[in-house]
mmCIF file of C-alpha atoms and ligand atoms in Angstrom:
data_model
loop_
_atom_site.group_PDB
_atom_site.id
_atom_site.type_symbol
_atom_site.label_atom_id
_atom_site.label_comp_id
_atom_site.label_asym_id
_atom_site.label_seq_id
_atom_site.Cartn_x
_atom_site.Cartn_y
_atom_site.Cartn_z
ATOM 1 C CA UNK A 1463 122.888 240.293 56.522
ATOM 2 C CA UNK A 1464 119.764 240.250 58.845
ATOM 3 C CA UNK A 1465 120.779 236.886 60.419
ATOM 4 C CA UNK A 1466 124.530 238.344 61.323
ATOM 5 C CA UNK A 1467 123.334 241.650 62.312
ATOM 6 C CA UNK A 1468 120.920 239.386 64.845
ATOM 7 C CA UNK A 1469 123.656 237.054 65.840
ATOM 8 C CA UNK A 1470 126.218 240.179 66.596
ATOM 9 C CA UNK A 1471 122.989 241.585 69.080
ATOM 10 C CA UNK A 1472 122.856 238.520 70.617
ATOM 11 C CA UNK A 1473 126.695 238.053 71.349
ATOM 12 C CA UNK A 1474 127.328 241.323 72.603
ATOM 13 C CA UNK A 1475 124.328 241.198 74.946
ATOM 14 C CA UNK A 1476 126.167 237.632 75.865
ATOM 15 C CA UNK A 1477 129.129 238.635 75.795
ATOM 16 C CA UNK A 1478 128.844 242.306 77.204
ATOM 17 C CA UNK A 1479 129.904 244.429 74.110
ATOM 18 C CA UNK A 1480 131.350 243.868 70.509
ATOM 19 C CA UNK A 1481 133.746 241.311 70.179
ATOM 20 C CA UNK A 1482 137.139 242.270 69.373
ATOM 21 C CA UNK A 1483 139.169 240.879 66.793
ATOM 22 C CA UNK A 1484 142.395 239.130 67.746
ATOM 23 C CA UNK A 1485 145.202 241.580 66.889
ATOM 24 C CA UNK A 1486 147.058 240.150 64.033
ATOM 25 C CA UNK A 1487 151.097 241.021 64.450
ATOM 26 C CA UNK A 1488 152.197 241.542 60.733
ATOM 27 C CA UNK A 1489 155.270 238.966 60.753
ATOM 28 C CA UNK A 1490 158.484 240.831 60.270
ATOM 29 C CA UNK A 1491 160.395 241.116 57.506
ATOM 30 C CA UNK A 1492 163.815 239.506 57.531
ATOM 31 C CA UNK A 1493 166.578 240.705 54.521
ATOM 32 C CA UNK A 1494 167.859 237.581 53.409
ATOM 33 C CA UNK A 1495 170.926 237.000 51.014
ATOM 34 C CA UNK A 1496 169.927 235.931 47.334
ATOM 35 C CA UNK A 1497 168.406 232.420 47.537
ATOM 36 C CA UNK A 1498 170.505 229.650 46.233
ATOM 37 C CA UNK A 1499 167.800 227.508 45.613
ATOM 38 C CA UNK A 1500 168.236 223.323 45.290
ATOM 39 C CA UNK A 1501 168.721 221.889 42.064
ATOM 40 C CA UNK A 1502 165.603 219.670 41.600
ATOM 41 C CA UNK A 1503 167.715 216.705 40.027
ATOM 42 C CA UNK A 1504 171.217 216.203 41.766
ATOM 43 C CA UNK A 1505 174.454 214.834 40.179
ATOM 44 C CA UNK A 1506 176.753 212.411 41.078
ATOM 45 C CA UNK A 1507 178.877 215.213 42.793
ATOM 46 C CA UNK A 1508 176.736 216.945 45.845
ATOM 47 C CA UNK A 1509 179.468 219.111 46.670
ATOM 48 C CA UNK A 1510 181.437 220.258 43.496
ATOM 49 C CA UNK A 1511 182.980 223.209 43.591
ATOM 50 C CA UNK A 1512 182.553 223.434 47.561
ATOM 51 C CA UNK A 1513 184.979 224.696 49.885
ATOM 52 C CA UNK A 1514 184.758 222.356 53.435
ATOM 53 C CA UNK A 1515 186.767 223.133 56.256
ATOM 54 C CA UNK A 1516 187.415 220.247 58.337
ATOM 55 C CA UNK A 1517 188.926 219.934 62.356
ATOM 56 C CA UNK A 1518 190.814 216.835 63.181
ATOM 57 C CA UNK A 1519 190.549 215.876 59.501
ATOM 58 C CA UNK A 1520 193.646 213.337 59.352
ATOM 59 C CA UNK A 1521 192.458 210.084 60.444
ATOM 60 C CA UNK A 1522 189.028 209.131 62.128
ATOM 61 C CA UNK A 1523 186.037 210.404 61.331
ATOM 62 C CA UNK A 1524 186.959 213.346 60.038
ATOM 63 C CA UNK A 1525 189.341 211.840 57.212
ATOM 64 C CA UNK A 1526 186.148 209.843 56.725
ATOM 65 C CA UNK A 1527 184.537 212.730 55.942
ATOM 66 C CA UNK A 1528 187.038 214.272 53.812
ATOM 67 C CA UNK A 1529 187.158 211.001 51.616
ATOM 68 C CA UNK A 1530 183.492 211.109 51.318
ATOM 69 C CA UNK A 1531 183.283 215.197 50.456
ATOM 70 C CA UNK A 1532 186.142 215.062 48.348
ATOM 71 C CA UNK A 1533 184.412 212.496 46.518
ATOM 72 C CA UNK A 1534 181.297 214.280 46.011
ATOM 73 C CA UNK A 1535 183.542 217.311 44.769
ATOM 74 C CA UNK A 1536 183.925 219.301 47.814
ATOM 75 C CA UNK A 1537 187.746 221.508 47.936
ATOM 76 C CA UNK A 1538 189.040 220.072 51.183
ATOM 77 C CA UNK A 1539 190.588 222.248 53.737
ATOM 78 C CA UNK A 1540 191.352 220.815 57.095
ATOM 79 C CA UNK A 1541 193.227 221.303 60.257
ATOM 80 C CA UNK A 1542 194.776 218.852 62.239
ATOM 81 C CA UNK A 1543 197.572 218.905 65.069
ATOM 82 C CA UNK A 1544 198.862 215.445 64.311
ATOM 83 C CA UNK A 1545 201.634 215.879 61.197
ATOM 84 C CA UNK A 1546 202.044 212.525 60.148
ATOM 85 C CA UNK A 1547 197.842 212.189 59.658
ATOM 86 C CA UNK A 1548 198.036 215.607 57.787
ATOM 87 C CA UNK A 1549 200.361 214.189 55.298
ATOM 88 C CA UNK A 1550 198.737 210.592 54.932
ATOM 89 C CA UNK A 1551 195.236 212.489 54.253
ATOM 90 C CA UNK A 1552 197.395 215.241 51.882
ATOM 91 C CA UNK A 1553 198.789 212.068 50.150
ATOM 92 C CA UNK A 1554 195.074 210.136 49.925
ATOM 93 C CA UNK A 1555 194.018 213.160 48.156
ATOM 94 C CA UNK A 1556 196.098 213.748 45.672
ATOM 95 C CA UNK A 1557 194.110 212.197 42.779
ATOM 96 C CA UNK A 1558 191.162 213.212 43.726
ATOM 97 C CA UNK A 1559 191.229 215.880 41.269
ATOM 98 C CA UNK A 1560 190.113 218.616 44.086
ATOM 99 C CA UNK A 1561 192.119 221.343 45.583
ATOM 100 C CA UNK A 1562 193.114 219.775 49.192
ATOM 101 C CA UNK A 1563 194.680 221.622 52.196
ATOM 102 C CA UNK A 1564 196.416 220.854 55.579
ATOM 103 C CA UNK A 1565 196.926 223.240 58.605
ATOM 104 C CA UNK A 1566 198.424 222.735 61.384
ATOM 105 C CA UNK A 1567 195.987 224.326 63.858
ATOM 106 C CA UNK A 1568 194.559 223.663 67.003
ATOM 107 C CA UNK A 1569 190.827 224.485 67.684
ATOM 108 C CA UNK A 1570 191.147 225.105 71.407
ATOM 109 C CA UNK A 1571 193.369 227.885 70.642
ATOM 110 C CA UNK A 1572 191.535 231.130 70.147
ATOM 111 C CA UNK A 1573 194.919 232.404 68.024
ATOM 112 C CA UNK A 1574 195.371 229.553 65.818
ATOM 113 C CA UNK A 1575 191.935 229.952 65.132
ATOM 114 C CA UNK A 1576 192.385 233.545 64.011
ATOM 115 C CA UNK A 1577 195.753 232.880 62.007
ATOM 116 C CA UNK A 1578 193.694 229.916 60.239
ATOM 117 C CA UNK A 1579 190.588 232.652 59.785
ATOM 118 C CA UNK A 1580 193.408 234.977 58.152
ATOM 119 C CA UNK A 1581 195.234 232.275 55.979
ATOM 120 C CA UNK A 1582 192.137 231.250 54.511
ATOM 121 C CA UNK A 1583 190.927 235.028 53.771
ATOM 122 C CA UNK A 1584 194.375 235.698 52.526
ATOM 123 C CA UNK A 1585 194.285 232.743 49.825
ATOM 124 C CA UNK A 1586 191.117 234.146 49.195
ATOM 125 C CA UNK A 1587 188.765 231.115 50.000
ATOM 126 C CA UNK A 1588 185.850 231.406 51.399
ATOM 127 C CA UNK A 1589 184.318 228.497 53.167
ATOM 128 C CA UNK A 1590 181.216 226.699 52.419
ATOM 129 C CA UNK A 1591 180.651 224.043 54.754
ATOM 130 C CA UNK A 1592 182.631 223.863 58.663
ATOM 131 C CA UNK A 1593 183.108 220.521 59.746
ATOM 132 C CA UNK A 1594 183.961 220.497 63.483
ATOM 133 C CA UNK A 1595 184.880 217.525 64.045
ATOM 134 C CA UNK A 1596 188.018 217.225 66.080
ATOM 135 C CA UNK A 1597 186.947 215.993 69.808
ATOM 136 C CA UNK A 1598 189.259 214.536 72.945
ATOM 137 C CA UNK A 1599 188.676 211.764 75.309
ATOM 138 C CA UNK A 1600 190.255 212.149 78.481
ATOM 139 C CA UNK A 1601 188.442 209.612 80.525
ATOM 140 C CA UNK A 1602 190.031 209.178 84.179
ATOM 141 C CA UNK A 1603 190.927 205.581 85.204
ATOM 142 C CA UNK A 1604 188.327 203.862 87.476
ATOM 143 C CA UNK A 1605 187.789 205.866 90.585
ATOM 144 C CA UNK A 1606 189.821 208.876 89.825
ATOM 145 C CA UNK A 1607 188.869 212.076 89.644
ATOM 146 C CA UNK A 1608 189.558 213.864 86.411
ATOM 147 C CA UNK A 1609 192.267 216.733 86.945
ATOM 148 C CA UNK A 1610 191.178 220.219 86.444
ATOM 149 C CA UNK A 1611 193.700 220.969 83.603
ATOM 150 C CA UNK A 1612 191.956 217.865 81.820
ATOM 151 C CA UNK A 1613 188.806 218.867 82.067
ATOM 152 C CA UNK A 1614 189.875 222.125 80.791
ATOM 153 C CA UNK A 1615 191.435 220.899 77.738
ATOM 154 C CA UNK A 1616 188.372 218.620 77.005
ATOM 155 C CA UNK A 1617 186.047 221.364 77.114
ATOM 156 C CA UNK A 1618 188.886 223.695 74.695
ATOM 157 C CA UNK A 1619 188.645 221.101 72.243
ATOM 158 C CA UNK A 1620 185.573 219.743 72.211
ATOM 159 C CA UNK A 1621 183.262 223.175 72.980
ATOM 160 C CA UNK A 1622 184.822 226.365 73.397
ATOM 161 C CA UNK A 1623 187.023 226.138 70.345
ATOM 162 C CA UNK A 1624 184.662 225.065 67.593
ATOM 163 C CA UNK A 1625 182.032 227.695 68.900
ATOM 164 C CA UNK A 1626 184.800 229.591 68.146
ATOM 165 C CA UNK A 1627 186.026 228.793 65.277
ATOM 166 C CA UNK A 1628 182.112 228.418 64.062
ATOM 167 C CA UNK A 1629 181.914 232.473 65.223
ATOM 168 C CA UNK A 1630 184.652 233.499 62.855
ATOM 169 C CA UNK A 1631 184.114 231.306 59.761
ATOM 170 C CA UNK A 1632 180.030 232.096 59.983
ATOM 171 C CA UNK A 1633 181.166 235.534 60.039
ATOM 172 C CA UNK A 1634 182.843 235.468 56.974
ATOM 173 C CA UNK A 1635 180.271 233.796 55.454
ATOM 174 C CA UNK A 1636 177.469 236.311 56.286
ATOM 175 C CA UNK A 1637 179.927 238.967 55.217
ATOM 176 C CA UNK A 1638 179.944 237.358 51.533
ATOM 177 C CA UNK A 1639 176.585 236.166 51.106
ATOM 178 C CA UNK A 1640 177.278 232.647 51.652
ATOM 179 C CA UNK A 1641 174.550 230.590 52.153
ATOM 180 C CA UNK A 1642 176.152 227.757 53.832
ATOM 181 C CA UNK A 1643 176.192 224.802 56.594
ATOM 182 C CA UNK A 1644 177.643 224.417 59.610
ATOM 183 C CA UNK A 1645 178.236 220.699 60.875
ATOM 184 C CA UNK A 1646 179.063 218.906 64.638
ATOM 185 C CA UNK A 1647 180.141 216.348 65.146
ATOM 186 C CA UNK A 1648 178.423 215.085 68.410
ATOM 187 C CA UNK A 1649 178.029 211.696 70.326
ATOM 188 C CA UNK A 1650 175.345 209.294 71.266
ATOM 189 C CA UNK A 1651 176.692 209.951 74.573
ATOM 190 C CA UNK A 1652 175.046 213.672 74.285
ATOM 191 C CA UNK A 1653 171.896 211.082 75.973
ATOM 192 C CA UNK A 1654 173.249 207.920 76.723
ATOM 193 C CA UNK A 1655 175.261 207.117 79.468
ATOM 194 C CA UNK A 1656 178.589 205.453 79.613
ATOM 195 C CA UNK A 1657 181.201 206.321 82.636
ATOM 196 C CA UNK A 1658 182.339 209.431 81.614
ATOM 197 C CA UNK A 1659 180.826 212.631 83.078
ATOM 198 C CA UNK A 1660 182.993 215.159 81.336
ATOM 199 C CA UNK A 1661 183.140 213.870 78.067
ATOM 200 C CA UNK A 1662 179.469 213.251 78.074
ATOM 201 C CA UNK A 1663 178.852 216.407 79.291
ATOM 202 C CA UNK A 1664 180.864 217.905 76.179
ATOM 203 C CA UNK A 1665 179.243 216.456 73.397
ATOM 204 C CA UNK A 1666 175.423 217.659 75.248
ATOM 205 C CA UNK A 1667 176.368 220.767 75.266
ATOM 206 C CA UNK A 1668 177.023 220.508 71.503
ATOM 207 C CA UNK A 1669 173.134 219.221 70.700
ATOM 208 C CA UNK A 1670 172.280 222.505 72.522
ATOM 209 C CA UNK A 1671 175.200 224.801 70.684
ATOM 210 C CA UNK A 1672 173.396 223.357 66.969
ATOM 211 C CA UNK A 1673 169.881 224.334 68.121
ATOM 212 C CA UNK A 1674 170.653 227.874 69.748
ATOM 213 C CA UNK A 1675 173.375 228.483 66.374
ATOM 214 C CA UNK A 1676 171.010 227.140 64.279
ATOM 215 C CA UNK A 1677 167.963 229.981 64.923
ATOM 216 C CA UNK A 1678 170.357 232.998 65.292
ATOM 217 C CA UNK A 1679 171.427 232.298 61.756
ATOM 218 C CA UNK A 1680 168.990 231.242 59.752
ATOM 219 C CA UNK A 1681 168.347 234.545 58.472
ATOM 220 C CA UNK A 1682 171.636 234.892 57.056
ATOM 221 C CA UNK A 1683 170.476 231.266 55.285
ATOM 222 C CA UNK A 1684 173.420 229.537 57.045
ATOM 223 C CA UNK A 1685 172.117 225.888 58.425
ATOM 224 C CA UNK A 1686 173.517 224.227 61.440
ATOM 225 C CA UNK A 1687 173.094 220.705 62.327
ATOM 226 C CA UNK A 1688 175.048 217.873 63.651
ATOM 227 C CA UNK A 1689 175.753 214.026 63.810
ATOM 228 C CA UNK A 1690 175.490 211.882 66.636
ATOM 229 C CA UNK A 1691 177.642 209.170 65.784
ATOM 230 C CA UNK A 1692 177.641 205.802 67.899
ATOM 231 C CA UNK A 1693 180.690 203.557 68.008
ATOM 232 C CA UNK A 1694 182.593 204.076 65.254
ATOM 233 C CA UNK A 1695 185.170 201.519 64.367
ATOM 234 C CA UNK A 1696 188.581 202.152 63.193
ATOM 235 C CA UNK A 1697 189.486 202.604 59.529
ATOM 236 C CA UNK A 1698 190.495 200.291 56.997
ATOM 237 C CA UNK A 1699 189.294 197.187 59.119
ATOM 238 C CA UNK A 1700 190.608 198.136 62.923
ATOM 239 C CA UNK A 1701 189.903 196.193 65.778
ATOM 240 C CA UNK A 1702 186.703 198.368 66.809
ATOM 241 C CA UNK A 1703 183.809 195.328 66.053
ATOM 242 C CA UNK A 1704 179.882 196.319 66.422
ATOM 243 C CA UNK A 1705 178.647 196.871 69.489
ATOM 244 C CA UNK A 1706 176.641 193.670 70.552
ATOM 245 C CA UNK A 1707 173.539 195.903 71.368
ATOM 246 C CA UNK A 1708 173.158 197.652 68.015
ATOM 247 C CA UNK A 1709 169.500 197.007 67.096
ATOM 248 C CA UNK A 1710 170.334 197.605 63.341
ATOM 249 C CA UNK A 1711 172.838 194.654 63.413
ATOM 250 C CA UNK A 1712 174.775 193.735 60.565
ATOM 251 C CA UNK A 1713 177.885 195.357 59.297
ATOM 252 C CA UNK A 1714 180.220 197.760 62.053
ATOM 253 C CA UNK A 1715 180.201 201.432 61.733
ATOM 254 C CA UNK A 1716 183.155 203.133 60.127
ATOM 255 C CA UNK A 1717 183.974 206.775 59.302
ATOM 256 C CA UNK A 1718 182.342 206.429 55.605
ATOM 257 C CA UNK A 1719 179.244 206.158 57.269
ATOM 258 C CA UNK A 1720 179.114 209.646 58.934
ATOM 259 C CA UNK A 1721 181.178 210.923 56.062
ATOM 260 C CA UNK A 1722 178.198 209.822 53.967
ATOM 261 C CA UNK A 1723 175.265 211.663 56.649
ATOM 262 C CA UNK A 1724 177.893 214.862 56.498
ATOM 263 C CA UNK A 1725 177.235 214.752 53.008
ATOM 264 C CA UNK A 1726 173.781 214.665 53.061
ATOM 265 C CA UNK A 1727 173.343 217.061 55.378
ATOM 266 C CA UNK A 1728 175.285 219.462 53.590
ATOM 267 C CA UNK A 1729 174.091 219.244 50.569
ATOM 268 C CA UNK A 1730 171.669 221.758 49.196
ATOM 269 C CA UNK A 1731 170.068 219.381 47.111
ATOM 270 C CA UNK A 1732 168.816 216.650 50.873
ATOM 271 C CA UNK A 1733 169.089 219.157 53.215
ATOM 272 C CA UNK A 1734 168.559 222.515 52.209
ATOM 273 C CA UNK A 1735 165.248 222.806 54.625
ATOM 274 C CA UNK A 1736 167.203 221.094 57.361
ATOM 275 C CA UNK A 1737 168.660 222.855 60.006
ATOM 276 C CA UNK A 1738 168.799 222.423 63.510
ATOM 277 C CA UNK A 1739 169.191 218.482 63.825
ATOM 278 C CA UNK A 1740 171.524 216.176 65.726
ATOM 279 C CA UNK A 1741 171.238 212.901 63.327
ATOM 280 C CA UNK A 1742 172.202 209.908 65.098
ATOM 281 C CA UNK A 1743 174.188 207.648 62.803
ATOM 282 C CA UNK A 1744 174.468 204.526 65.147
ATOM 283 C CA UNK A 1745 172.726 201.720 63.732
ATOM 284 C CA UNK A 1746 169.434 202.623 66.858
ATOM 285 C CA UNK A 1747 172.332 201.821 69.396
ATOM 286 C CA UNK A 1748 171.267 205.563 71.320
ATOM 287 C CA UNK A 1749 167.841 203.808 71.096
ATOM 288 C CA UNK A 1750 167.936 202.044 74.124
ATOM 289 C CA UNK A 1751 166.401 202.880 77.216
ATOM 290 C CA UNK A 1752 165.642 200.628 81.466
ATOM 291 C CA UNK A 1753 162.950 198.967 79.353
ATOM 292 C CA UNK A 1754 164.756 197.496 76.509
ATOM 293 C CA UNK A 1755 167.088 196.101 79.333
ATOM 294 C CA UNK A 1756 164.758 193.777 80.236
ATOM 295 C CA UNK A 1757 164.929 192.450 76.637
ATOM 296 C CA UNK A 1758 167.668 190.287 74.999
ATOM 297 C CA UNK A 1759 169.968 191.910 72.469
ATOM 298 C CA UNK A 1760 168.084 191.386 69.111
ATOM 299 C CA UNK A 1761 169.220 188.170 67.252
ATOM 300 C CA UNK A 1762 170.437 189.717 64.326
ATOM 301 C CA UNK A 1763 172.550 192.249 66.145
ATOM 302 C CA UNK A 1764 175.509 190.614 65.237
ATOM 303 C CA UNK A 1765 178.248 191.166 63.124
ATOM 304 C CA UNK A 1766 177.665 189.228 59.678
ATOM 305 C CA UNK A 1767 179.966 187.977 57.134
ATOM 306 C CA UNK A 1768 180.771 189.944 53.983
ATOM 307 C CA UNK A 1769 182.174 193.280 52.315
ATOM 308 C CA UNK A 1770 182.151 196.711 54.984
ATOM 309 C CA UNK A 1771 181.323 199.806 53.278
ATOM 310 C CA UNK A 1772 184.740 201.094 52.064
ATOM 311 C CA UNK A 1773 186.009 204.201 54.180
HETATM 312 N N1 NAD B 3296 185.154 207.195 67.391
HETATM 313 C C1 NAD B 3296 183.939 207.111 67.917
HETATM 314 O O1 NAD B 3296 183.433 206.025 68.217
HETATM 315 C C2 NAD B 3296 183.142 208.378 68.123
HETATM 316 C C3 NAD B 3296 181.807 208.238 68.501
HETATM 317 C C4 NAD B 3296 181.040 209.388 68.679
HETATM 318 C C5 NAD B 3296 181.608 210.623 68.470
HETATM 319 N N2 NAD B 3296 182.912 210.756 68.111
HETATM 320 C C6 NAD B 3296 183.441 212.097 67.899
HETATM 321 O O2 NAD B 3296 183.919 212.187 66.578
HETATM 322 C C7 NAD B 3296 185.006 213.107 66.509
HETATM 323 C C8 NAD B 3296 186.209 212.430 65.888
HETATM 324 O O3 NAD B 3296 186.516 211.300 66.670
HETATM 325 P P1 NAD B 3296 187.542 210.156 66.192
HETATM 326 O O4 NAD B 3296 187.177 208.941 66.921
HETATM 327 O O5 NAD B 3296 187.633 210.137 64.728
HETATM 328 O O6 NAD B 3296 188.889 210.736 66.818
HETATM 329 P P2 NAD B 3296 190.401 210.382 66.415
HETATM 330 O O7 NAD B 3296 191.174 210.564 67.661
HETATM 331 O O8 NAD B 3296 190.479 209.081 65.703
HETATM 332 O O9 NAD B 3296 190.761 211.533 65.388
HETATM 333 C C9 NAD B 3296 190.727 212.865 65.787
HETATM 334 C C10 NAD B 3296 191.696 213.658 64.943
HETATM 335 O O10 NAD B 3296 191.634 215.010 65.440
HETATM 336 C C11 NAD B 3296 192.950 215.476 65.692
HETATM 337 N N3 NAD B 3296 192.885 216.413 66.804
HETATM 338 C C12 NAD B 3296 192.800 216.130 68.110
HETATM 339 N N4 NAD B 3296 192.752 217.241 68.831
HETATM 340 C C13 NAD B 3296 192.799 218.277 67.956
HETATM 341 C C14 NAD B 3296 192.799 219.675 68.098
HETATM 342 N N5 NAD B 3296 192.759 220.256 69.296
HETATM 343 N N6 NAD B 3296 192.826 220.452 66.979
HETATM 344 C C15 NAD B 3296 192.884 219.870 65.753
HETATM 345 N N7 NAD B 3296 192.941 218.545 65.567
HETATM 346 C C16 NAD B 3296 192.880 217.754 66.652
HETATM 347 C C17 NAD B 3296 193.772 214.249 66.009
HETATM 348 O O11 NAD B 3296 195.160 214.455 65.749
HETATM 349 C C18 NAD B 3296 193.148 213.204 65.106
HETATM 350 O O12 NAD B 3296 193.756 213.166 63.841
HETATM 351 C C19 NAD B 3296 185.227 213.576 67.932
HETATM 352 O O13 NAD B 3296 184.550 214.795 68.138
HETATM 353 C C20 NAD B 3296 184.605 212.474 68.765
HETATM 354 O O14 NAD B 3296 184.207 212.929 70.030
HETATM 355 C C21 NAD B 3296 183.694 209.643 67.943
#
């Protein structure tokens, strides 16, 4: 008592009167729906019972996705303005033994996002996970300017409308409690260079979108995150091969793979503390950089004989 009572003389002649305690800000209190908490073991099925909205979900990626969700148990509803990729997906799901749903809806539109926000509320579904997947490439040829009405549509389709769409479907999740995820689908090319400004330019401004969505609604308990995907090939064996300068060489990447990360990252069993991420799911092909250009591919970066992962 003495020795602190000495020390305390000391600073204050030192330090020319008492020292003050740092003021301490009590944090605030944020209302937050009830928890759904993890399971601590999972089950085959990360998804059952879910209902997953997906955009552009008839061929691609985004029936890669659906394959893998619907898999895991997930009810898939998805948009897509193609009919004949509707039906094939429609048709690939029917023994899935999960409730599956087409639209025909186009995410630039503001309207058909609302009459898609209204069907949904009016068959009383409520969605769980929002996949926005569907994304345009409208790269000029060599030398050309893109046209403003391109440029236009690229940013409808690939920005404006899923920050749309992601407004009204996070809305209606917040209004029922929903704790749930919110997924982009983004691009290596968010970093990495390739010869189209626009397009590039798109998919960057979707790494920003998950990290700015992700904080304003994390205290509803609704996560936000997105893939970076590198080049993916083609389903069902297309020409698309592996890109020579994939570090992780081996087999090409196909649509099950990001199907695969989208389930992870939207299950509440791997990724209920995760929000806020672009995942890059390109076998380290966004890894490279002006110093490993002064290095050969690596040897193994080459496509290798044997079974893909199926799609
Ligand atoms: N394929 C790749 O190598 C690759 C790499 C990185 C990122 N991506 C991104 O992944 C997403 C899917 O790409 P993909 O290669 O599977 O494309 P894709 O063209 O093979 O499939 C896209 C699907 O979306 C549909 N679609 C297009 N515009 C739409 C709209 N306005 N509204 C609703 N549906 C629409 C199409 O009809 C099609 O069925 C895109 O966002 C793309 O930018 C693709």
């Amino acid at each position: 008592m003495k020795i602190r009572s000495v020390l305390s003389r000391i600073f204050r002649l030192v330090a020319g009167g008492t020292p003050s305690r740092p003021a301490v800000v009590p944090a605030p209190r944020l209302e937050r729906p009830a928890a759904r908490r993890a399971p601590e073991t999972h089950s085959a099925r990360l998804l059952d019972g879910r209902n997953v909205l997906i955009t552009g979900g008839g061929s691609g990626i985004g029936r890669g996705i659906a394959l893998e969700m619907a898999a895991h148990g997930a009810n898939i509803y998805f948009t897509d303005i193609d009919g004949r990729s509707r039906q094939s997906l429609l048709d690939e799901l029917a023994g899935a033994g999960v409730q599956a749903t087409g639209f025909d809806s186009d995410v630039a539109s503001s309207q058909a996002n609302e009459e898609l926000s209204r069907q949904l509320l009016a068959q009383g579904v409520t969605i769980d996970v929002l996949v926005n997947n569907a994304g345009i490439r409208n790269t000029p040829p060599p030398g050309a300017g893109a046209a403003r009405e391109d440029l236009d549509r690229l940013f409808a389709v690939n920005v404006i409308g899923p920050l749309d769409l992601t407004a009204r479907i996070v809305e209606r999740m917040s209004a029922q409690g929903v704790r749930g995820s919110v997924l982009f689908i983004g691009s290596m090319h968010q970093q990495a260079v390739f010869g189209d400004a626009a397009y590039s330019a798109s998919k960057a401004a979707l790494a920003m979108a998950v990290r700015e969505l992700a904080w304003q609604h994390a205290a509803a308990g609704i996560r936000v995150n997105g893939i970076a995907p590198g080049a993916v090939g083609q389903e069902d064996g297309g020409a698309a091969s592996l890109h020579p300068y994939t570090p992780l060489g081996g087999h090409k990447l196909v649509p099950a793979h990001i199907g695969r990360a989208a389930v992870m990252l939207s299950s509440d069993y791997f990724a209920e503390r995760i929000t806020g991420c672009m995942l890059p799911v390109d076998g380290g092909l966004a890894l490279h950089s002006y110093m490993t250009m002064m290095k050969p591919p690596p040897a193994h970066a080459q496509p290798v004989a044997g079974p893909e992962p199926g799609n």
